[in-house]
PDB file of C-alpha atoms and ligand atoms in Angstrom:
ATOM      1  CA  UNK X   1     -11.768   7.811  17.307  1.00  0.00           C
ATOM      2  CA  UNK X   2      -9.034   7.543  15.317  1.00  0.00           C
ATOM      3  CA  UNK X   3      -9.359  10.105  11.864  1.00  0.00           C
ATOM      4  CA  UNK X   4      -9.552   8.367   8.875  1.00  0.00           C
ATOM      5  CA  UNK X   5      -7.258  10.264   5.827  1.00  0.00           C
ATOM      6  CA  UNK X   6      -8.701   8.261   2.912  1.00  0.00           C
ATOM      7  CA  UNK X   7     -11.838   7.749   1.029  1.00  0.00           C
ATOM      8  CA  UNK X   8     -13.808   5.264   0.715  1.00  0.00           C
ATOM      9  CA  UNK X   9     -12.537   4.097   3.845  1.00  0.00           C
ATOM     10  CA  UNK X  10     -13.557   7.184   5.622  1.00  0.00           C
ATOM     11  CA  UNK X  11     -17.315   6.676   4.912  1.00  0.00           C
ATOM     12  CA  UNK X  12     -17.117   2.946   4.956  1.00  0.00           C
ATOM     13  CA  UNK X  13     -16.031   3.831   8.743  1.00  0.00           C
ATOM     14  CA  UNK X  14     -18.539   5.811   9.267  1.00  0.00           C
ATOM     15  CA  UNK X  15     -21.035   3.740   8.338  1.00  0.00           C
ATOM     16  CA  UNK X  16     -19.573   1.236  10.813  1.00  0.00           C
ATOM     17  CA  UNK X  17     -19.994   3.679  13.635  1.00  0.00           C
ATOM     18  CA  UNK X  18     -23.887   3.746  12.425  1.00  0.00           C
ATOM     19  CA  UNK X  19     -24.559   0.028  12.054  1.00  0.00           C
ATOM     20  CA  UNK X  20     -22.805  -0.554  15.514  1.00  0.00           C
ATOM     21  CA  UNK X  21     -24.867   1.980  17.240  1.00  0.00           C
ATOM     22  CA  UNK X  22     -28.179   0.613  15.559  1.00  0.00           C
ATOM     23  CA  UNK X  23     -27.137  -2.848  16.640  1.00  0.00           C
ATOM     24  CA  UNK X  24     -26.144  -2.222  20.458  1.00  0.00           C
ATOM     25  CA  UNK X  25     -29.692   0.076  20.732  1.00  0.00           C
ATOM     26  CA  UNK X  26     -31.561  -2.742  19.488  1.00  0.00           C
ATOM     27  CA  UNK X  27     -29.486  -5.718  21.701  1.00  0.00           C
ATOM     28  CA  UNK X  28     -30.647  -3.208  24.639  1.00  0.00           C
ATOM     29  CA  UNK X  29     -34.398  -2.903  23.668  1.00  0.00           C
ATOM     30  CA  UNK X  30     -34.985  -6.501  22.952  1.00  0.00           C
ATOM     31  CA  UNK X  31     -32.144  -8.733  25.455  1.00  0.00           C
ATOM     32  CA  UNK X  32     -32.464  -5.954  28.672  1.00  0.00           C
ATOM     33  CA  UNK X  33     -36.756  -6.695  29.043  1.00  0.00           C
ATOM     34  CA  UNK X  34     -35.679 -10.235  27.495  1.00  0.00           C
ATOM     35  CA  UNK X  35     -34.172 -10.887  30.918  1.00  0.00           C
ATOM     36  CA  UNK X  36     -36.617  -9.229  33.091  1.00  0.00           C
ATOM     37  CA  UNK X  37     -39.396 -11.253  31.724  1.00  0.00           C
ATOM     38  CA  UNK X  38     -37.191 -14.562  32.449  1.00  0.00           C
ATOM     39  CA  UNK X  39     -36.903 -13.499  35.688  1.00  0.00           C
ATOM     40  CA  UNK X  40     -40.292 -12.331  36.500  1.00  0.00           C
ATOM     41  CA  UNK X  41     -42.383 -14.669  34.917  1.00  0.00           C
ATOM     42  CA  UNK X  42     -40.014 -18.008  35.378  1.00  0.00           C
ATOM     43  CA  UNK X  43     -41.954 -20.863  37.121  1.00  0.00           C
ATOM     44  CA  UNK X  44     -42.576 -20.859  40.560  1.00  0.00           C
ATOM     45  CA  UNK X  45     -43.546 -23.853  43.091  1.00  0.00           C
ATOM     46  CA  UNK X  46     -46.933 -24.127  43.560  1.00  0.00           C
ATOM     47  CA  UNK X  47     -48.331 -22.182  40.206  1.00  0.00           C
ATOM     48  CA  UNK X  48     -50.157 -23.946  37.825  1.00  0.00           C
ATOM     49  CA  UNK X  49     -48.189 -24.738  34.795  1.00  0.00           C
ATOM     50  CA  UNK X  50     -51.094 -24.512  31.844  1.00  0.00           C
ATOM     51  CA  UNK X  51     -53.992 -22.172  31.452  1.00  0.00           C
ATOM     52  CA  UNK X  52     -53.116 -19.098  33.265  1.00  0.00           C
ATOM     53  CA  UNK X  53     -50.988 -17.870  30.233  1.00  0.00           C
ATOM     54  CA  UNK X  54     -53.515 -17.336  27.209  1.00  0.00           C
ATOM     55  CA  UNK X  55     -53.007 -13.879  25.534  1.00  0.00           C
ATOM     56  CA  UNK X  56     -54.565 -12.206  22.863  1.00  0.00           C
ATOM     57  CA  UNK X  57     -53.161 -10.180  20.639  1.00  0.00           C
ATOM     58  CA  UNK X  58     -52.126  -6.281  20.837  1.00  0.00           C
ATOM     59  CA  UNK X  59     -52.508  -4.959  17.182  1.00  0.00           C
ATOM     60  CA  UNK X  60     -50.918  -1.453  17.855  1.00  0.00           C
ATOM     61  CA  UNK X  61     -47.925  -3.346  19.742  1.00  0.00           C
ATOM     62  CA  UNK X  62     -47.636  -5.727  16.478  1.00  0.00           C
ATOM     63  CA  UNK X  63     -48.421  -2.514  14.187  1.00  0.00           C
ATOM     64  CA  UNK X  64     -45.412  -0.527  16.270  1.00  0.00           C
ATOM     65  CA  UNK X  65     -42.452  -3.664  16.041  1.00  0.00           C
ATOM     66  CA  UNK X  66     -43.442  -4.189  12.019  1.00  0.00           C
ATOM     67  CA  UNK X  67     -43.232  -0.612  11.119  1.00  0.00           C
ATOM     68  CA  UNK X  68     -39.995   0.293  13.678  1.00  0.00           C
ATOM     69  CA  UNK X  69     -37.998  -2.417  12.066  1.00  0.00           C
ATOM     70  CA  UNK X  70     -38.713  -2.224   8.706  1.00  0.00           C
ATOM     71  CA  UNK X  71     -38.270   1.830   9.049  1.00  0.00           C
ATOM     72  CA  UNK X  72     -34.755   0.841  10.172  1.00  0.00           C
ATOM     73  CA  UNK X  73     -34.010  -1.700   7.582  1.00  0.00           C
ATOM     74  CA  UNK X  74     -35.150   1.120   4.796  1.00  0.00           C
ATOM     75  CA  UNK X  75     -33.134   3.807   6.512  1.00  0.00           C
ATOM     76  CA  UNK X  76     -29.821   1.294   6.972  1.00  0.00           C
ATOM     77  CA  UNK X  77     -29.545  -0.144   3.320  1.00  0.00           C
ATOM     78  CA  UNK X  78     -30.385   3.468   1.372  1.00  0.00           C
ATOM     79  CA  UNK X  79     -27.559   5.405   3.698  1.00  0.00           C
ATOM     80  CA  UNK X  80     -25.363   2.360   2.718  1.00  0.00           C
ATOM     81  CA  UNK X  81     -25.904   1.755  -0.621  1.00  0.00           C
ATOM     82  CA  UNK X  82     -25.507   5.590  -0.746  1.00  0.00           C
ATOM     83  CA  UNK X  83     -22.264   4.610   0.256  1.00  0.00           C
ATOM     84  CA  UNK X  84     -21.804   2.361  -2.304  1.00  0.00           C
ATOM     85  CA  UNK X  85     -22.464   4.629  -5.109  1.00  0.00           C
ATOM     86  CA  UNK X  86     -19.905   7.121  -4.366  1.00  0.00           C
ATOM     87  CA  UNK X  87     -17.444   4.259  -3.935  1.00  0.00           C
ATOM     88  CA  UNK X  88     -18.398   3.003  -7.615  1.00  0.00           C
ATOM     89  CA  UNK X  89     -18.360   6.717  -9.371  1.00  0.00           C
ATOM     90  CA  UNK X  90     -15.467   8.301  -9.512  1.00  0.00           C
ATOM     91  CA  UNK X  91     -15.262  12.442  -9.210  1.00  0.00           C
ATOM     92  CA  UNK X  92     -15.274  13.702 -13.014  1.00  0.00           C
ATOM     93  CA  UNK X  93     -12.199  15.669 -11.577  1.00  0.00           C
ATOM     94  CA  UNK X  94     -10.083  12.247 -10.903  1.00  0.00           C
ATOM     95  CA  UNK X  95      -6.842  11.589 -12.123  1.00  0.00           C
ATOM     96  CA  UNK X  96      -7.249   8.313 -14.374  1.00  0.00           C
ATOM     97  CA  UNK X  97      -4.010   6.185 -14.580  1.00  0.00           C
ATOM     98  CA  UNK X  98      -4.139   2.185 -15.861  1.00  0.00           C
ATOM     99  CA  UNK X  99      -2.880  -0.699 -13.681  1.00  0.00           C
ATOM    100  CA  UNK X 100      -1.906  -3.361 -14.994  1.00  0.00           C
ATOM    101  CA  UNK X 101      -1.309  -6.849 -13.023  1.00  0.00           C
ATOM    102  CA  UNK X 102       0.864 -10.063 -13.875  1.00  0.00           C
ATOM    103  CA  UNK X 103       2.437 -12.840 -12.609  1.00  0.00           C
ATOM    104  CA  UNK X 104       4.424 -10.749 -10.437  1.00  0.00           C
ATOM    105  CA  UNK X 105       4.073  -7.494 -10.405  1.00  0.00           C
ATOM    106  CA  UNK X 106       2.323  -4.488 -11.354  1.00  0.00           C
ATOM    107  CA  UNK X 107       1.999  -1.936 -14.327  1.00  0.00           C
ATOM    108  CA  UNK X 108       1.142   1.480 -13.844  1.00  0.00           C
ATOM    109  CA  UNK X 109       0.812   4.150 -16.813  1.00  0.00           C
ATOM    110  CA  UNK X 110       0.233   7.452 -16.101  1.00  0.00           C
ATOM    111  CA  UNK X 111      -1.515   9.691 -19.092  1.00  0.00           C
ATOM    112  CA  UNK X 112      -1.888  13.054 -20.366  1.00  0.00           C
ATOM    113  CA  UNK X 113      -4.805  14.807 -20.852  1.00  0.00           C
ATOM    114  CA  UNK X 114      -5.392  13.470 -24.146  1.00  0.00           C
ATOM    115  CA  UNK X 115      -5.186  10.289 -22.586  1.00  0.00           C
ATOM    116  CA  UNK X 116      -1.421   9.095 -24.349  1.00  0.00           C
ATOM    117  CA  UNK X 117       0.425   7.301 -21.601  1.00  0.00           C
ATOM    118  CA  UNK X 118       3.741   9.778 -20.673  1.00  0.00           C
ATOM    119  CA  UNK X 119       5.152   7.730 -17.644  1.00  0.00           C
ATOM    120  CA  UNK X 120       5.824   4.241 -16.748  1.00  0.00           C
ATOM    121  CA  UNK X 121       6.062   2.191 -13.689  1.00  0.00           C
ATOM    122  CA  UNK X 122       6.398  -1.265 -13.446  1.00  0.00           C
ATOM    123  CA  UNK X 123       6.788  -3.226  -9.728  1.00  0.00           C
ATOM    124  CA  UNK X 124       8.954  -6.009 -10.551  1.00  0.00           C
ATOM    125  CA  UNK X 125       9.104  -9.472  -8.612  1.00  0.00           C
ATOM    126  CA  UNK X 126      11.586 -10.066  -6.125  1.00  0.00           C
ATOM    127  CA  UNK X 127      11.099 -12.930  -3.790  1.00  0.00           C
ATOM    128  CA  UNK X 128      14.252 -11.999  -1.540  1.00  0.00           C
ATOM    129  CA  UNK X 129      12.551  -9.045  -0.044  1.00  0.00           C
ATOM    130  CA  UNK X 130       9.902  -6.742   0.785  1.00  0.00           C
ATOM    131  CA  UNK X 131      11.250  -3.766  -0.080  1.00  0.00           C
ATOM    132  CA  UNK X 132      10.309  -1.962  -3.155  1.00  0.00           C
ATOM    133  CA  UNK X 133      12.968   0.594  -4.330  1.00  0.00           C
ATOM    134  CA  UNK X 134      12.315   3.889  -5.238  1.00  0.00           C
ATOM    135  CA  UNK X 135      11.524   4.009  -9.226  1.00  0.00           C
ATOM    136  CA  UNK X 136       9.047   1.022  -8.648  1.00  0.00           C
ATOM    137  CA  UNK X 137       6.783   3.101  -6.377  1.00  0.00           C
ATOM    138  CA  UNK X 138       3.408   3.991  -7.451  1.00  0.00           C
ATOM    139  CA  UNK X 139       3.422   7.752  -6.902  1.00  0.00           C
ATOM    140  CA  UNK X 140      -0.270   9.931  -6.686  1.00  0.00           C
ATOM    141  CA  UNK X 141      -0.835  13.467  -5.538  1.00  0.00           C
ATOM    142  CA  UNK X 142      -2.447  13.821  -1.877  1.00  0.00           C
ATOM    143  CA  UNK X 143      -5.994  14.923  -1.230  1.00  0.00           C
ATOM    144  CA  UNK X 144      -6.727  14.415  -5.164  1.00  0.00           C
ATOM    145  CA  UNK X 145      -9.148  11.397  -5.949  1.00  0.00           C
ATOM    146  CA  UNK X 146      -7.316   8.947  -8.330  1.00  0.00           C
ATOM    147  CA  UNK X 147      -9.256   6.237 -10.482  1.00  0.00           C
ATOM    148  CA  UNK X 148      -7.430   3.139 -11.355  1.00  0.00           C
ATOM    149  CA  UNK X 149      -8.577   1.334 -14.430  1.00  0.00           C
ATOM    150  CA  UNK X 150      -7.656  -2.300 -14.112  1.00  0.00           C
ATOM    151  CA  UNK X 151      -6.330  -5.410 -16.247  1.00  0.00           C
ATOM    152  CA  UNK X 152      -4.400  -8.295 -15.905  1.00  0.00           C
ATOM    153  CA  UNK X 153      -2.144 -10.445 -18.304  1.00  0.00           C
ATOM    154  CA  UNK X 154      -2.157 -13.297 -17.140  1.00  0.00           C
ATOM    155  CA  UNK X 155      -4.810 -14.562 -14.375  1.00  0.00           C
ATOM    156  CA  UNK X 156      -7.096 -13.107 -12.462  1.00  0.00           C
ATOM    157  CA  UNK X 157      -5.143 -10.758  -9.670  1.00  0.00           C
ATOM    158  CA  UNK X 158      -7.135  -8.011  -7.416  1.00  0.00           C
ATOM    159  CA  UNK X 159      -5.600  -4.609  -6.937  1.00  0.00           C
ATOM    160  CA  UNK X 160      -6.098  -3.382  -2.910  1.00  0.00           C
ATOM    161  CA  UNK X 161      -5.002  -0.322  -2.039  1.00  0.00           C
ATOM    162  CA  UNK X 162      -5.049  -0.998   1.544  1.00  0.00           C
ATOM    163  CA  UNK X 163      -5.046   2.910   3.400  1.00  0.00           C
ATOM    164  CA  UNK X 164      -8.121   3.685   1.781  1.00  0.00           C
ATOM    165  CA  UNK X 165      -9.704  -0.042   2.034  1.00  0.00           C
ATOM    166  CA  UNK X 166     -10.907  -0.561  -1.289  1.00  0.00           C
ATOM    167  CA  UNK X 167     -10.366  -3.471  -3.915  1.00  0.00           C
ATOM    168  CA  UNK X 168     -11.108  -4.570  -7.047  1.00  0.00           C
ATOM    169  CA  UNK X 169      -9.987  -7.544  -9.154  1.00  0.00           C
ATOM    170  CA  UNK X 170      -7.722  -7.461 -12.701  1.00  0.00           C
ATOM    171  CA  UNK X 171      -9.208  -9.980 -14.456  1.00  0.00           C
ATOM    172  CA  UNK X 172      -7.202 -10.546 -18.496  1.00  0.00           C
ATOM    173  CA  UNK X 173      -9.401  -9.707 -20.677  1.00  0.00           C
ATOM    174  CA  UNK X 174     -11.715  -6.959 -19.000  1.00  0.00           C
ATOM    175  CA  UNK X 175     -11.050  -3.278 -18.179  1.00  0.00           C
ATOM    176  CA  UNK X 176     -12.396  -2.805 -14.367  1.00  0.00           C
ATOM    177  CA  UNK X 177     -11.634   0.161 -12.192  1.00  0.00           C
ATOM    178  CA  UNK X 178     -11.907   2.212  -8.538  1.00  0.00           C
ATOM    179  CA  UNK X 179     -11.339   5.464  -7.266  1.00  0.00           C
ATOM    180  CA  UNK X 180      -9.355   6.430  -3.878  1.00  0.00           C
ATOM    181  CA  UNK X 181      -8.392   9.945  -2.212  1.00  0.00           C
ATOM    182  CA  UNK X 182      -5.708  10.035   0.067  1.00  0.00           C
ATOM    183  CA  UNK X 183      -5.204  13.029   1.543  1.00  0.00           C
ATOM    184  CA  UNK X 184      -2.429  12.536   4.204  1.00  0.00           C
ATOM    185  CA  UNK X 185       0.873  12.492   2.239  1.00  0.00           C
ATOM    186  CA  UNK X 186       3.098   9.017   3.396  1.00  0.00           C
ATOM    187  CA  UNK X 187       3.933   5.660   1.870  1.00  0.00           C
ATOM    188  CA  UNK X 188       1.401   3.286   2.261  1.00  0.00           C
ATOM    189  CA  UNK X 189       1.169  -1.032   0.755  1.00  0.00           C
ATOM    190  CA  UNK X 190      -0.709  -2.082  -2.406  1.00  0.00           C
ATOM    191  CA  UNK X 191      -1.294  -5.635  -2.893  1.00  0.00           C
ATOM    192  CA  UNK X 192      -2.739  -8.676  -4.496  1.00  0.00           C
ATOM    193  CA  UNK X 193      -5.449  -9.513  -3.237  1.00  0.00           C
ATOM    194  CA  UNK X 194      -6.413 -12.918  -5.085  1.00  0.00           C
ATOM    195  CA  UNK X 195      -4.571 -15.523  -5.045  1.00  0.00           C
ATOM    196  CA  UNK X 196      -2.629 -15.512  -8.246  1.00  0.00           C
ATOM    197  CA  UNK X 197       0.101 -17.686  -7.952  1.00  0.00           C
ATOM    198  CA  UNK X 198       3.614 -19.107  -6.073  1.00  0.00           C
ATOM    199  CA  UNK X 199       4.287 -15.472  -6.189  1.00  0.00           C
ATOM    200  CA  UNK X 200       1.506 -14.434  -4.891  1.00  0.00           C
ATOM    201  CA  UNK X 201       2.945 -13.411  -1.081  1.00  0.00           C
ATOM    202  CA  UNK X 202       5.330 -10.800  -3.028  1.00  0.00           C
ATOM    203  CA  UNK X 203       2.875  -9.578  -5.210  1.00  0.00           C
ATOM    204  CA  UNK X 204       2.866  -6.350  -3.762  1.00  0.00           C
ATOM    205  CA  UNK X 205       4.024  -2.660  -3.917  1.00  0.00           C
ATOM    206  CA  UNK X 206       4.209   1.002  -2.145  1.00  0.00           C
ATOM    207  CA  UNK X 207       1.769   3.722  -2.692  1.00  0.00           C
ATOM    208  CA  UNK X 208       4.183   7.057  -2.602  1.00  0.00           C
ATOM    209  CA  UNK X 209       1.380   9.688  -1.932  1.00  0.00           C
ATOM    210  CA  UNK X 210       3.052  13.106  -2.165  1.00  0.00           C
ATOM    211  CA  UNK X 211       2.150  16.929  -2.368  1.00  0.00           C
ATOM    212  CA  UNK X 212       0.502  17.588  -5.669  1.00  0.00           C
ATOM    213  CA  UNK X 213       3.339  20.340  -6.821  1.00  0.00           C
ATOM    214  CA  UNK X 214       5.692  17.307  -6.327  1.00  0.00           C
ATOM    215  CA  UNK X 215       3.606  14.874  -8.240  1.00  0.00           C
ATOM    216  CA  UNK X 216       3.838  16.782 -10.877  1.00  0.00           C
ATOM    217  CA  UNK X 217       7.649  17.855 -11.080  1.00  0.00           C
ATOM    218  CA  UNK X 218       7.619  13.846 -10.391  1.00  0.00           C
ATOM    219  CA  UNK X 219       5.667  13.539 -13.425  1.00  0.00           C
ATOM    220  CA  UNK X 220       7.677  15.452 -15.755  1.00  0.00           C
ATOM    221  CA  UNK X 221      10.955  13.708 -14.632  1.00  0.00           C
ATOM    222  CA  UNK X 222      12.308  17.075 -12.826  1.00  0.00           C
ATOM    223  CA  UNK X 223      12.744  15.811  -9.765  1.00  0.00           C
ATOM    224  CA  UNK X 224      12.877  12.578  -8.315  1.00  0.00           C
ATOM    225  CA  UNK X 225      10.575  12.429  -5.440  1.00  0.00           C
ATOM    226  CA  UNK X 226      12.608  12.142  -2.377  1.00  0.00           C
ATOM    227  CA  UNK X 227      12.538   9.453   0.019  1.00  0.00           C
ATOM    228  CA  UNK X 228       9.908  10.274   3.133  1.00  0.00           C
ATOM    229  CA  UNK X 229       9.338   8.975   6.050  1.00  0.00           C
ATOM    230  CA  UNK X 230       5.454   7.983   6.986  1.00  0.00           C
ATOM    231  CA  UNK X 231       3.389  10.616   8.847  1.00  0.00           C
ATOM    232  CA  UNK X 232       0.728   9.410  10.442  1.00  0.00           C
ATOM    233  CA  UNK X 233      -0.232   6.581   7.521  1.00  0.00           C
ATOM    234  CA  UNK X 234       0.329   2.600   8.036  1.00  0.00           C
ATOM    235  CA  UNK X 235       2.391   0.992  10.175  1.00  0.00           C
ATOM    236  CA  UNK X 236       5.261   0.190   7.424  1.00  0.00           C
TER     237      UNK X 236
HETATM  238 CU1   CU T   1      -1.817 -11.410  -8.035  1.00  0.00          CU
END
């Protein structure tokens, strides 16, 4: 199985692994005697189609498929919504930067630690093409878990960050947010992911994830990062 680099992706992966294992055991228990039964007991000339087939009931059998299922049920949606927490609280160590969305494009501010925003990005709107040069790239360190508060100006836009499968919406008006960890360095796509617009298709940009001693000689406008090519991250 392929390894997953990113969080919350890597758990929500997991947890697909789980379900899917669940789900085949249980297709096995209940379609495998399913079909036996159809076979064994299907009609046969010269049996008598009423009154041979009159069961009572088995109250440890109907004790044993109540309790089984609803243990699995309980077990399934706390390791899940387990999940879910972790996805919705970011580490108290994360790196929090703003992103802002409009009509076509993005904003991102990064801030000190007093929270004073000391770098700029903005993705600007180009409908010719789908690159995104250099100084519009959002850049974050690797391995480090980043939370993204989110806005919008305009309408409602939602801001995926696709390696590490996670999205939230911008909506004007409201401050939302979402944490991701990526921990192989690469460039990886950002985009909208509500419809917003004729621009909408273009409203997108490049994650730059990079060692964190170049993030922050990035930061302090030392060095610009240097263009790299993807290791191991998505298909470009
Ligand atoms: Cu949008």
């Amino acid at each position: 199985m392929e390894e997953v680099f990113a969080y919350p992706a890597k758990w929500w992966s997991e947890a697909v692994t789980v379900w899917l294992v669940v789900a085949v055991v249980i297709y096995l228990v209940v379609a495998v005697p399913g079909i036996y039964f159809i076979l064994k007991y299907r009609f046969k000339p010269g049996e008598r189609e009423v009154g041979d087939h009159e069961k009572h009931g088995h109250w440890g059998l109907e004790a044993l498929w109540t309790i089984i299922p609803t243990i699995i049920v309980l077990v399934l949606a706390t390791y899940s919504f387990a999940i879910f927490k972790k996805q919705r609280t970011a580490p108290e160590d994360a790196m929090v930067i703003k992103v802002t969305g409009f009509m076509w494009g993005w904003q991102t501010e990064y801030l000190d630690e007093k929270g004073n925003v000391i770098k700029t990005v903005v993705t600007s709107f180009n409908p010719n093409s789908y690159e995104v040069p250099e100084d519009q790239k959002i850049v974050v360190p690797a391995g480090k878990p980043v939370k993204a508060l989110l806005t919008s100006l305009d309408v409602i836009h939602s801001f995926y960050v696709m390696p590490a499968r996670i999205t939230e919406d911008m909506v004007p008006g409201r401050i939302t947010h979402l944490w991701f960890q990526i921990n192989e360095p690469g460039e990886y796509w950002i985009f909208c992911r509500e419809f917003c617009g004729t621009g909408h298709s273009h409203m997108f940009t490049k994650l730059k994830v990079v060692p964190p001693e170049q993030f922050t000689a990035w930061l302090k406008g030392e060095t610009s990062v240097a263009s790299k090519k993807v290791e191991g991250g998505e298909e470009l």
